[in-house]
PDB file of C-alpha atoms and ligand atoms in Angstrom:
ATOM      1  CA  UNK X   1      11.970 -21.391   1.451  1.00 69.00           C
ATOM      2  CA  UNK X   2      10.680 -18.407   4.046  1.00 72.00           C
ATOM      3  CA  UNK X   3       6.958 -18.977   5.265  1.00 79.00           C
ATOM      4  CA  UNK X   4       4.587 -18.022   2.852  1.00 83.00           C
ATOM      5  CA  UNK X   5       2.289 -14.101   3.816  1.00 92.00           C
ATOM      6  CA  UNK X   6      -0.613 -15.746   4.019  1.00 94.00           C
ATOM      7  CA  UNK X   7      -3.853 -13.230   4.857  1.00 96.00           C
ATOM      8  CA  UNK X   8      -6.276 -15.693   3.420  1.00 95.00           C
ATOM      9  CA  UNK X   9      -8.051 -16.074   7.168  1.00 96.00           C
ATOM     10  CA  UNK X  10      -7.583 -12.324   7.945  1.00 97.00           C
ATOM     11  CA  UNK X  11      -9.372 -11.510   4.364  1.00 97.00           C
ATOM     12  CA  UNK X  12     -12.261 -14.166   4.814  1.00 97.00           C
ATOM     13  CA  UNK X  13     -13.068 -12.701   8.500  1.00 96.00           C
ATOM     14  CA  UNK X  14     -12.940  -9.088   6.507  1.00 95.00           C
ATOM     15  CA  UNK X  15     -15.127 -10.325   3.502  1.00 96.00           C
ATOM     16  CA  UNK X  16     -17.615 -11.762   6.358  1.00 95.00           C
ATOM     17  CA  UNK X  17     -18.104  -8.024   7.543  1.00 93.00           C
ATOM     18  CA  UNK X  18     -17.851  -7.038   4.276  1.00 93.00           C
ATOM     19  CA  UNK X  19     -20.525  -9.294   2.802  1.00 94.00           C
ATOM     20  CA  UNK X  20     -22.086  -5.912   0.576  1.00 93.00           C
ATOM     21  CA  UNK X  21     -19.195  -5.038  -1.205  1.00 93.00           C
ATOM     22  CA  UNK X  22     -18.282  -9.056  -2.224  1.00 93.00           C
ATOM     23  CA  UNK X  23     -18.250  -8.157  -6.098  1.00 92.00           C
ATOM     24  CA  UNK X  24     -15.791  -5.513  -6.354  1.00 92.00           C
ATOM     25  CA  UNK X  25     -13.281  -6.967  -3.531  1.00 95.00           C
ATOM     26  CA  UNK X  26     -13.475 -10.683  -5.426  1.00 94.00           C
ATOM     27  CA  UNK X  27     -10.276  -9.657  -7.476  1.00 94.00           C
ATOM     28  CA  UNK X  28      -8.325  -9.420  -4.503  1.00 96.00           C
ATOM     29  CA  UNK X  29      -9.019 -12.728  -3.100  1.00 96.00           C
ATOM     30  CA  UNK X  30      -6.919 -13.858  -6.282  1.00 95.00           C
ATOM     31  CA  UNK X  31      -4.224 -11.940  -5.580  1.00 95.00           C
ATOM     32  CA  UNK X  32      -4.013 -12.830  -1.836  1.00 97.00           C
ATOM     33  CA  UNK X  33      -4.414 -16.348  -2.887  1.00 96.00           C
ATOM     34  CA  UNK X  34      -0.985 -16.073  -5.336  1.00 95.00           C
ATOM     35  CA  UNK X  35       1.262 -14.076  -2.557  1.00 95.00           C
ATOM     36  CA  UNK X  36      -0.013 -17.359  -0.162  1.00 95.00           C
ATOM     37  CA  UNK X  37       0.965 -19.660  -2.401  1.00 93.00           C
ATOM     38  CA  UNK X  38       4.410 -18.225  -3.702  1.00 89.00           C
ATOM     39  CA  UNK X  39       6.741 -17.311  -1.588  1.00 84.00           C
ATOM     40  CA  UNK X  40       9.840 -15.532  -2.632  1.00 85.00           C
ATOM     41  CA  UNK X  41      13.297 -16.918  -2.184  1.00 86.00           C
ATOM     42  CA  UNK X  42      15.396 -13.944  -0.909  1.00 91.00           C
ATOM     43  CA  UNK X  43      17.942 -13.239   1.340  1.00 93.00           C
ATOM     44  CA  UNK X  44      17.602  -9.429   2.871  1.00 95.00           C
ATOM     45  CA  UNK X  45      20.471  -7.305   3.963  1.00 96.00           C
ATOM     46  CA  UNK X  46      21.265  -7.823   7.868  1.00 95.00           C
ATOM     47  CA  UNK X  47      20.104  -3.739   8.293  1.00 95.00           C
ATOM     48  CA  UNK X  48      21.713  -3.003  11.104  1.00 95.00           C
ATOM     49  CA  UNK X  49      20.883  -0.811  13.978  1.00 94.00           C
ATOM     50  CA  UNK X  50      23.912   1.256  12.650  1.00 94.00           C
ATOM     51  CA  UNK X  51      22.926   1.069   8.623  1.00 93.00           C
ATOM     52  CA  UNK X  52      19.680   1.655   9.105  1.00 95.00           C
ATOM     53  CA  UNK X  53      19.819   5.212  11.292  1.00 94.00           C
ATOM     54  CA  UNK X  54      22.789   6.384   8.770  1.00 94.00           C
ATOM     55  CA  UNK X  55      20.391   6.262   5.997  1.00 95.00           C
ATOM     56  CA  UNK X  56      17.391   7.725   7.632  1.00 94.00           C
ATOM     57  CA  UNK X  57      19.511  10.782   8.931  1.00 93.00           C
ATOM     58  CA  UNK X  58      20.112  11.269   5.016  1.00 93.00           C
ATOM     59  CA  UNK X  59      16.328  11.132   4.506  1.00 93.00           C
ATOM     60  CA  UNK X  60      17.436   7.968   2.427  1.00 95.00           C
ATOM     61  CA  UNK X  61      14.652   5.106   2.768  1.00 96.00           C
ATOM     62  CA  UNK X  62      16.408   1.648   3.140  1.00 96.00           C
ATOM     63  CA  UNK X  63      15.572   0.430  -0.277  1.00 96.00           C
ATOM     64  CA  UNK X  64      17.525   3.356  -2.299  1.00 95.00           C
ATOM     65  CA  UNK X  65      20.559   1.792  -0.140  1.00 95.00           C
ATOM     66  CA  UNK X  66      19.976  -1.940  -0.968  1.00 96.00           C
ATOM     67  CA  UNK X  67      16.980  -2.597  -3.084  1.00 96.00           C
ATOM     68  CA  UNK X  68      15.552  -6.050  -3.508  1.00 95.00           C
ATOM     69  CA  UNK X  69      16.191  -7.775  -6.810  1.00 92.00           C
ATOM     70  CA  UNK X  70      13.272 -10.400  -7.344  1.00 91.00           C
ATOM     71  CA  UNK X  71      13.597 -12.997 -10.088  1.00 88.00           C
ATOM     72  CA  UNK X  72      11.360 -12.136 -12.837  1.00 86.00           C
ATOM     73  CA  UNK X  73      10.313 -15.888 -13.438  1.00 84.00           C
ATOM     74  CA  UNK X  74       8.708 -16.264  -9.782  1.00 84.00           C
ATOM     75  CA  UNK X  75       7.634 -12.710  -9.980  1.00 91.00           C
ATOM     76  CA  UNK X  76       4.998 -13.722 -12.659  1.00 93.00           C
ATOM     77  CA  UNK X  77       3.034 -15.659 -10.722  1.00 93.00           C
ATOM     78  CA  UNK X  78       2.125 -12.272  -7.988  1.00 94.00           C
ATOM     79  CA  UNK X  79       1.701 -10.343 -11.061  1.00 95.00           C
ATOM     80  CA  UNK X  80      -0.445 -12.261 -12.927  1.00 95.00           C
ATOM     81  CA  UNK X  81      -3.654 -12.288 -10.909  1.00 95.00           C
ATOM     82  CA  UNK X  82      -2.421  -8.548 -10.580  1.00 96.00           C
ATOM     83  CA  UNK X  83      -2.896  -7.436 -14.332  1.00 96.00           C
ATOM     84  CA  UNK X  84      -6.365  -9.866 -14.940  1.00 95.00           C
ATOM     85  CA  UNK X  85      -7.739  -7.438 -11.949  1.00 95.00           C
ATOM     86  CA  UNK X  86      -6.732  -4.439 -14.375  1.00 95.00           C
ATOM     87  CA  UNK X  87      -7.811  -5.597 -17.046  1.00 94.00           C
ATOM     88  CA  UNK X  88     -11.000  -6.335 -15.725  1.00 92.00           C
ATOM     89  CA  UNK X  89     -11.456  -3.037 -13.743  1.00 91.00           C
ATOM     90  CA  UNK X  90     -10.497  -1.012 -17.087  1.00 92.00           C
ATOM     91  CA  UNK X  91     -11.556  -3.134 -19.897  1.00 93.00           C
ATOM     92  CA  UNK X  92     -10.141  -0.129 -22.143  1.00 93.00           C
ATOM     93  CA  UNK X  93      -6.668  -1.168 -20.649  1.00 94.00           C
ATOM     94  CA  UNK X  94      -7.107  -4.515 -21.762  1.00 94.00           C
ATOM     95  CA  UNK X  95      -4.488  -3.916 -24.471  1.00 95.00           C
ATOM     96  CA  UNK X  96      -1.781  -1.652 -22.710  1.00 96.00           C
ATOM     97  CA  UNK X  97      -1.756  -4.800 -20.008  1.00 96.00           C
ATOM     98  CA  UNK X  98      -1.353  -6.956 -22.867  1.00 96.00           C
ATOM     99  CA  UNK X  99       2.103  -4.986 -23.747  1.00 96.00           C
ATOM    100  CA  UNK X 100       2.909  -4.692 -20.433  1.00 96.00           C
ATOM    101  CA  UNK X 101       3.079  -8.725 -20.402  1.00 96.00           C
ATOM    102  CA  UNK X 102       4.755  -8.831 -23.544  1.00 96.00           C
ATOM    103  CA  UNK X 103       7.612  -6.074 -22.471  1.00 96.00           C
ATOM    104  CA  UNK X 104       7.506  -8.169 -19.225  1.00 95.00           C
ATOM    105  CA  UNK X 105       8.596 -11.803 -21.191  1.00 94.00           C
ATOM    106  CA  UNK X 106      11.204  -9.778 -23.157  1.00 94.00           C
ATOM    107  CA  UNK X 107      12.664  -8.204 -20.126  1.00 93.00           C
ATOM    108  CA  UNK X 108      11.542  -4.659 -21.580  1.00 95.00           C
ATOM    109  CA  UNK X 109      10.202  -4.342 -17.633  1.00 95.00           C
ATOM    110  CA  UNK X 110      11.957  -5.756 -15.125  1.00 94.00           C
ATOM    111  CA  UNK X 111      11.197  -6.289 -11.461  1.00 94.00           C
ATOM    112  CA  UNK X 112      13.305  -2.993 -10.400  1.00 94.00           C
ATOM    113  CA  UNK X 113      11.236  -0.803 -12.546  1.00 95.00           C
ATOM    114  CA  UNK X 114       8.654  -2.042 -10.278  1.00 95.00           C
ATOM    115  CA  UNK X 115       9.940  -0.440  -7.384  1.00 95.00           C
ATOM    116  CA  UNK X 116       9.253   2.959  -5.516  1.00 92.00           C
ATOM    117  CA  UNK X 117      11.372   5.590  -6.246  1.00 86.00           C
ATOM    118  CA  UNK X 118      10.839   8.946  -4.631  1.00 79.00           C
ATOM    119  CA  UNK X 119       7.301   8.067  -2.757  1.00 81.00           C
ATOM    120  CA  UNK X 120       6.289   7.060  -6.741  1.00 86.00           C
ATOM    121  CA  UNK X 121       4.991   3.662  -7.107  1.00 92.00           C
ATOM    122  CA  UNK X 122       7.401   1.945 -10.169  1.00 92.00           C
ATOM    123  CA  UNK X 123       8.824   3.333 -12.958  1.00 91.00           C
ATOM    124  CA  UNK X 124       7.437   1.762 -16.034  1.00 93.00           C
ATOM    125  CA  UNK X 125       7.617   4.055 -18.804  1.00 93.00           C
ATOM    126  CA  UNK X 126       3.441   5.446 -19.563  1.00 92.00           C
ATOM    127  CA  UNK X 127       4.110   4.179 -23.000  1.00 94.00           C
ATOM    128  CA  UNK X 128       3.619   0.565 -22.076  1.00 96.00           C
ATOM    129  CA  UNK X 129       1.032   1.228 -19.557  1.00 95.00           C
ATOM    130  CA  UNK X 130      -0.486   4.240 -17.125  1.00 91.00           C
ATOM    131  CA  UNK X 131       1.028   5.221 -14.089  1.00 92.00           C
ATOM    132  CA  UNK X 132      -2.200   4.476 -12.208  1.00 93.00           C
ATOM    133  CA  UNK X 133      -2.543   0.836 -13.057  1.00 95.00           C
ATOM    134  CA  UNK X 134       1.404   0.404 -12.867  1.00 95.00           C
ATOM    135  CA  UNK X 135       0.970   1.638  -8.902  1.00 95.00           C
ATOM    136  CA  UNK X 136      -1.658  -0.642  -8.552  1.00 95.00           C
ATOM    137  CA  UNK X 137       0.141  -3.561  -9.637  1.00 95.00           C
ATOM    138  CA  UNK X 138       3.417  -2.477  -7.744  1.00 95.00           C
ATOM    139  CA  UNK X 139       1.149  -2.916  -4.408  1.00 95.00           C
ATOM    140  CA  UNK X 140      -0.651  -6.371  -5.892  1.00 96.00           C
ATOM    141  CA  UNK X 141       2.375  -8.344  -6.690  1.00 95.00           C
ATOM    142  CA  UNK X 142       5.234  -6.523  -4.210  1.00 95.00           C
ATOM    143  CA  UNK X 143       4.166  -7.388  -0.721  1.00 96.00           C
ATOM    144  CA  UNK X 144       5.512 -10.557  -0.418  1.00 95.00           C
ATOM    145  CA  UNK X 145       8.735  -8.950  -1.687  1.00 95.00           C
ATOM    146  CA  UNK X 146       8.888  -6.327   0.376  1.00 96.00           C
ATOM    147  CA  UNK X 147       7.412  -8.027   3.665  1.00 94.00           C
ATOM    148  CA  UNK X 148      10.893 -10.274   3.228  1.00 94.00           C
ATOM    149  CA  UNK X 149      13.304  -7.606   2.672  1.00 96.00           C
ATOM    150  CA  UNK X 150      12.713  -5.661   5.292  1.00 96.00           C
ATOM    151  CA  UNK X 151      12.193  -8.124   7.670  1.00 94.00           C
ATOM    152  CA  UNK X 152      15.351  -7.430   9.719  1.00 94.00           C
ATOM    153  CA  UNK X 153      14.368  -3.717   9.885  1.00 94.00           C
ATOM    154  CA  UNK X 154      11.121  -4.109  10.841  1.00 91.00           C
ATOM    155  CA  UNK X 155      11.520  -3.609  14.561  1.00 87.00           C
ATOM    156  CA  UNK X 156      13.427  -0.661  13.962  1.00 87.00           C
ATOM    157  CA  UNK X 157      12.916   2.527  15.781  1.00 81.00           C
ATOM    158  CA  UNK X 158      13.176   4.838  12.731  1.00 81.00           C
ATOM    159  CA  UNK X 159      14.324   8.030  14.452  1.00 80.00           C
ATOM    160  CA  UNK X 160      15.323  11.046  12.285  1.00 82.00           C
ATOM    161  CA  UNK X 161      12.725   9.788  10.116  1.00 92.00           C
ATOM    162  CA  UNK X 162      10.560  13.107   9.243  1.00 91.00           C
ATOM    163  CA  UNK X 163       8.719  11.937   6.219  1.00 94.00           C
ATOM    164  CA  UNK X 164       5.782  10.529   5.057  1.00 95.00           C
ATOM    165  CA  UNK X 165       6.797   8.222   3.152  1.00 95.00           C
ATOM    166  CA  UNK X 166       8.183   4.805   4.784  1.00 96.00           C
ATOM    167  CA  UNK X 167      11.778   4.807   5.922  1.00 96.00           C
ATOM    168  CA  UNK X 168      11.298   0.822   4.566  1.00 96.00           C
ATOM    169  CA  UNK X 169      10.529   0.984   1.174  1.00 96.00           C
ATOM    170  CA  UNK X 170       9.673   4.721   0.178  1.00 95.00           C
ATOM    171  CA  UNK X 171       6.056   3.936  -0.640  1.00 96.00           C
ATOM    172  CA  UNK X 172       3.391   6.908  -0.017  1.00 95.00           C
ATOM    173  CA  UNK X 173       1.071   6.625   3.023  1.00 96.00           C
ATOM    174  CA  UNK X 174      -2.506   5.127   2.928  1.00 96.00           C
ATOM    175  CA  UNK X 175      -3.557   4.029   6.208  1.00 98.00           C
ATOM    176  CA  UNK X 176      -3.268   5.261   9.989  1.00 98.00           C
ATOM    177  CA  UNK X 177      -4.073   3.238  13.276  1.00 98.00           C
ATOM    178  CA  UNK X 178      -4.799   4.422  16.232  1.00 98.00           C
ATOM    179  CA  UNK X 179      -3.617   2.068  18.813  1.00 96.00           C
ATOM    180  CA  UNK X 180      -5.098   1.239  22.437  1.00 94.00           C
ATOM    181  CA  UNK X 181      -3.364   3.770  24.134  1.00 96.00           C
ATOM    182  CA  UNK X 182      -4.420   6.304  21.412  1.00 96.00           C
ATOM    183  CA  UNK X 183      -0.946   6.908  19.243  1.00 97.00           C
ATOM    184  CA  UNK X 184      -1.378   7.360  16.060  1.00 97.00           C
ATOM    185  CA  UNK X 185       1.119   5.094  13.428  1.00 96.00           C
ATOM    186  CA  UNK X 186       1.333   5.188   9.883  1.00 97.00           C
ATOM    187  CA  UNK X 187       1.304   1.588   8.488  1.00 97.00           C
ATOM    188  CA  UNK X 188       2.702   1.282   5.450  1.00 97.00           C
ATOM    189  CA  UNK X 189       0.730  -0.976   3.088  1.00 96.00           C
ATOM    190  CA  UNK X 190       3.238  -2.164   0.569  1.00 96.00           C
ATOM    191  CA  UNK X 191       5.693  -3.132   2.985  1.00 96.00           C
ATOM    192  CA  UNK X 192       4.201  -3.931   6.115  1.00 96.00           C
ATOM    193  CA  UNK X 193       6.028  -1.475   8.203  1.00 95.00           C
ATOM    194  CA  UNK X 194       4.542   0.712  10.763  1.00 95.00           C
ATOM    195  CA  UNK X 195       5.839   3.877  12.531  1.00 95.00           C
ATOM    196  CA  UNK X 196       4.179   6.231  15.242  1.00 95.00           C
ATOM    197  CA  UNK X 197       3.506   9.312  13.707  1.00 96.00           C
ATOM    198  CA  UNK X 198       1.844  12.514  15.296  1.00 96.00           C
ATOM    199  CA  UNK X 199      -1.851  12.805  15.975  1.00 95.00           C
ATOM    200  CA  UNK X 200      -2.254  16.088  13.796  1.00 96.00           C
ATOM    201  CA  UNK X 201      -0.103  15.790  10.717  1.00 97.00           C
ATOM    202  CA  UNK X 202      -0.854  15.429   7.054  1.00 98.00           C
ATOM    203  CA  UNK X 203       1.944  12.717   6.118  1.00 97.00           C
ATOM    204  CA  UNK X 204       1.250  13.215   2.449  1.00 96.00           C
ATOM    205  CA  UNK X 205       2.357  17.476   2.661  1.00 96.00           C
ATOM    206  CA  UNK X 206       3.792  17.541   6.310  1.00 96.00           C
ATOM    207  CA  UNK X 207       1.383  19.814   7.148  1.00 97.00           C
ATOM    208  CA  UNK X 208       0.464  20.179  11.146  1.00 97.00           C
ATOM    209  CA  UNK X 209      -1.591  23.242  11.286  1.00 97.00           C
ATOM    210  CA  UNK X 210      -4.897  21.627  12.741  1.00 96.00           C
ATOM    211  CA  UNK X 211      -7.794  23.960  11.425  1.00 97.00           C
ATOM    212  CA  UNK X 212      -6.427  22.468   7.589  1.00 97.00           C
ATOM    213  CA  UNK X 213      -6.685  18.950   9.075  1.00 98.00           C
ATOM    214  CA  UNK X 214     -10.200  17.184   9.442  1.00 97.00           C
ATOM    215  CA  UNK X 215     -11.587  13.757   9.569  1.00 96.00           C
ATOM    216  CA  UNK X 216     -14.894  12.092   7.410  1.00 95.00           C
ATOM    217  CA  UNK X 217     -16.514   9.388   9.378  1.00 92.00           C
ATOM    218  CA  UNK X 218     -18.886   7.274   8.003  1.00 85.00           C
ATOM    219  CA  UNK X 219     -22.487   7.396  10.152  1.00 79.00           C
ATOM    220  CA  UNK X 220     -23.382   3.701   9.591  1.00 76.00           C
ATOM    221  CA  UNK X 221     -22.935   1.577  13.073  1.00 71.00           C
ATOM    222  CA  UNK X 222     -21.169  -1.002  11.168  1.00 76.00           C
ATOM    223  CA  UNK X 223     -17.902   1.993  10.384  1.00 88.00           C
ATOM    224  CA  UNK X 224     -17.621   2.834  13.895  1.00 91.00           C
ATOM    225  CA  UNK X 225     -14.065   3.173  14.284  1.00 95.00           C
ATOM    226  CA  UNK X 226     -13.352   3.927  10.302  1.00 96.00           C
ATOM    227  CA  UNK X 227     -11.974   7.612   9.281  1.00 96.00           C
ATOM    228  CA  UNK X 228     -10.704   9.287   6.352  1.00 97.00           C
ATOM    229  CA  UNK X 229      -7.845  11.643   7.919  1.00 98.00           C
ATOM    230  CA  UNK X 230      -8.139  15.172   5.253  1.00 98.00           C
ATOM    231  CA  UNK X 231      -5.900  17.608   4.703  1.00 98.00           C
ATOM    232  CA  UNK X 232      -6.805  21.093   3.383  1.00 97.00           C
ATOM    233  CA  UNK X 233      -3.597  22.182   2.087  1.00 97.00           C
ATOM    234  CA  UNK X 234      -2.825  19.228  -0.401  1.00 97.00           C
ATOM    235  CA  UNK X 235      -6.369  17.683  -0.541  1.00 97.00           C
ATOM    236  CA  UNK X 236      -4.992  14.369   0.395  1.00 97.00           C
ATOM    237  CA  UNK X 237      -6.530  11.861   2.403  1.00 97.00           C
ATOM    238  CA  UNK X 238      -5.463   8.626   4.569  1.00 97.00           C
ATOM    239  CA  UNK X 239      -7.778   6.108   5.787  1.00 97.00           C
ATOM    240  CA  UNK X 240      -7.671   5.706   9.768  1.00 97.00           C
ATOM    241  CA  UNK X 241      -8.688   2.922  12.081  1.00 98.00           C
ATOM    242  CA  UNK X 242      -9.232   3.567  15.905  1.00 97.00           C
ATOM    243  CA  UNK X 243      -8.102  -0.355  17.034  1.00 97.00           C
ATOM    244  CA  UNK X 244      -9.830   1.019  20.199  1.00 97.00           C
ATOM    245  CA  UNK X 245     -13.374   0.996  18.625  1.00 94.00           C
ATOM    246  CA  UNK X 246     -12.567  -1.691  16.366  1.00 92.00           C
ATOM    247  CA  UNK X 247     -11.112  -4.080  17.923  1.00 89.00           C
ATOM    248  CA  UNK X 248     -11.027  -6.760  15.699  1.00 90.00           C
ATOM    249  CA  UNK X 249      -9.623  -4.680  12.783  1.00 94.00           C
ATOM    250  CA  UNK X 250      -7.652  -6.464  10.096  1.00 96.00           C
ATOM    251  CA  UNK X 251      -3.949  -5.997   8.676  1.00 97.00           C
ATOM    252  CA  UNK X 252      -4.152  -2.308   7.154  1.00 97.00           C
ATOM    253  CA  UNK X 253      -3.641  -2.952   3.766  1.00 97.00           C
ATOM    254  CA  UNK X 254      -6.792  -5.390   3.738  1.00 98.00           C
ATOM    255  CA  UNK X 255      -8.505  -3.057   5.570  1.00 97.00           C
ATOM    256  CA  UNK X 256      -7.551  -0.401   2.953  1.00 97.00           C
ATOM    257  CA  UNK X 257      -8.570  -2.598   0.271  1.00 97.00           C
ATOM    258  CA  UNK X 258     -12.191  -3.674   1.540  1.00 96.00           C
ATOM    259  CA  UNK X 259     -13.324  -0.311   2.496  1.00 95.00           C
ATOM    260  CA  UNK X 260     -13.566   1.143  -1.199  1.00 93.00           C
ATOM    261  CA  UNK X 261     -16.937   3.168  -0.260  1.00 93.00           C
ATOM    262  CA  UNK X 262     -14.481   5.134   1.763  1.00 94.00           C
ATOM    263  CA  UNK X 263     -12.344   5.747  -0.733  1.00 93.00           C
ATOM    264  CA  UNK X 264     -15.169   6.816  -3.227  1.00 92.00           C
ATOM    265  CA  UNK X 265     -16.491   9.539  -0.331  1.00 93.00           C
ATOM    266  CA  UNK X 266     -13.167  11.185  -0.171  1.00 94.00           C
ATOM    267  CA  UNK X 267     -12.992  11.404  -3.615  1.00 93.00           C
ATOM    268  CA  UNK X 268     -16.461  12.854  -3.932  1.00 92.00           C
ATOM    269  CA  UNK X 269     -15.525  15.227  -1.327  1.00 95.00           C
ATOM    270  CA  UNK X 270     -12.265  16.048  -3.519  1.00 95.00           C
ATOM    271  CA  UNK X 271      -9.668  14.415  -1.966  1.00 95.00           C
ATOM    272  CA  UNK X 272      -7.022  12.022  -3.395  1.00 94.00           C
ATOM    273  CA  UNK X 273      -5.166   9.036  -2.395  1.00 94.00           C
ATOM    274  CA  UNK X 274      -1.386   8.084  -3.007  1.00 94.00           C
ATOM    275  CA  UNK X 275      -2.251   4.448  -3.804  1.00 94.00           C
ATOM    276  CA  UNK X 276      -4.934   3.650  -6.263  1.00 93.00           C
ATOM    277  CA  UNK X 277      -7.475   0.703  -5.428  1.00 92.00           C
ATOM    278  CA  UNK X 278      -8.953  -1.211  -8.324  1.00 91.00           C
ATOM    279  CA  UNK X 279     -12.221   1.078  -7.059  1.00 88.00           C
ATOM    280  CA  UNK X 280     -10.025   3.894  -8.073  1.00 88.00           C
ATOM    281  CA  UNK X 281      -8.664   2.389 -11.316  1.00 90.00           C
ATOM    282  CA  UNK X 282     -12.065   1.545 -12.743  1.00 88.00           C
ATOM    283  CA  UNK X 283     -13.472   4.960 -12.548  1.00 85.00           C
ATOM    284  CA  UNK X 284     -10.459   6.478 -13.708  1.00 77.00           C
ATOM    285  CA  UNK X 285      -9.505   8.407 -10.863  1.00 66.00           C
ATOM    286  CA  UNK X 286      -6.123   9.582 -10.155  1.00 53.00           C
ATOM    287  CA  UNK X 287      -2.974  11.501 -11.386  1.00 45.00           C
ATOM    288  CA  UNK X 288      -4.766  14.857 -10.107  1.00 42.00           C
ATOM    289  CA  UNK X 289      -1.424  14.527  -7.250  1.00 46.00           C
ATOM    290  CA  UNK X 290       1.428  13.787  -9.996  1.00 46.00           C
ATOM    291  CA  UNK X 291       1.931  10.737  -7.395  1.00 53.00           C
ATOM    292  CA  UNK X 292       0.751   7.903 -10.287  1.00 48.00           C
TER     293      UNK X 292
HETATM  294 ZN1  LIG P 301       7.077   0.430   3.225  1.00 65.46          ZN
HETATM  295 ZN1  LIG P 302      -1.406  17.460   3.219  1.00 65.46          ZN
END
């Protein structure tokens, strides 16, 4: 059995900083309790130096070549804590997670409807459930998926990769750091990959042309270091982290995750993001892209 991803030390330190917004990031402690205490049983492809370039010069990401195929029994435990959060963000969901669970037992949705497709998070048909809540539970119960198949790749240098979403797993961008020597990479946060990307680019449109790109920082000491990367052409945003400010920065997805009041100032300031939070699912943001 491979080592568990465990972030329950990396989440506690965040939660410590965090102490203000300890209500709404609760449901997540759940869900990074289940992916600690289940890991996955899978053997990834070798992806090879070789395999790996031939599909990125196709603009292929690596899972359309060989895409995991979890075992739905195991699976149920990630997605579990996954669809109480829903259901608890969106009380008026309470019954399309309900059919989700019941298409899930009867193999009506399987595990590789759960995947990302085209920079779309899962495929589950909006009958069953809404695209929104079916990309949030894609990035709750995934990661520990994901983090394994790509494992091999992971050190990859992903050149002739142009796009912005990951040359891993396909997923849409969230999150930028900004490293010590001041490169900017795009981490992706339902994988685990990472890539250096260029300082002024909009990874969501492509977009380079720097008077459409901008950046809202927060004012309060205690954000130092936190951004929300805009773009003016497609009104999309990505969170950013200069590791040079913050030093003691978490993973990015748990950064993404405890910095919803972020998230809600982009939004107020019109600007969407590819991945929906639970912050985002309980006020019914989202879709305005086409991305959920
Ligand atoms: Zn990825
Ligand atoms: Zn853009």
């Amino acid at each position: 059995m491979p080592a568990p991803l465990d972030f329950t030390d990396d989440w506690k330190a965040l939660l410590r900083r965090r102490a203000a917004f300890a209500d709404v990031l609760s449901p997540y402690t759940s869900l990074l309790a289940a992916w600690a205490e289940h890991p996955l049983d899978l053997t990834p492809p070798a992806w090879t130096a070789d395999a790996c370039a031939a599909a990125w010069r196709r603009g292929v990401p690596l899972i359309a070549e060989s895409p995991p195929d979890p075992p739905p029994g195991p699976m149920e435990a990630l997605l579990e804590p996954a669809l109480a959060a829903v259901a608890a963000a969106r009380p008026d969901l309470a019954e399309a997670v309900a059919r989700f669970a019941t298409a899930w037992d009867r193999r009506i949705v399987t595990p590789a409807q759960l995947l990302p497709r085209q920079g779309r998070l899962g495929s589950v048909p909006a009958e069953i459930l809404d695209g929104a809540a079916v990309a949030f539970l894609v990035q709750a119960s995934l990661r520990p998926v994901l983090e394994r198949w790509f494992e091999p790749a992971r050190e990859r240098a992903c050149e002739g990769w142009a796009l912005g979403i990951c040359p891993l797993c396909g997923a849409p961008p969230t999150f930028a750091d900004i490293a010590e020597d001041g490169r900017r990479s795009l981490a992706c946060t339902l994988c685990g990959g990472a890539r250096p990307v260029p300082r002024l680019w909009c990874p969501l449109c492509g977009n380079d042309r720097s008077s459409d790109l901008a950046h809202l920082r927060p004012d309060a000491l205690p954000d130092q270091g936190y951004a929300v990367a805009t773009c003016g052409r497609c009104r999309g945003a990505v969170k950013e982290l200069d590791r040079r400010t913050r030093w003691n920065g978490g993973p990015p997805l748990l950064e993404d995750w405890a910095s919803p009041h972020l998230d809600v100032a982009a939004a107020r300031a019109g600007y969407w993001r590819a991945i929906p939070t639970l912050v985002d699912l309980a006020s019914g943001r989202g879709g305005a892209s086409g991305m959920w």
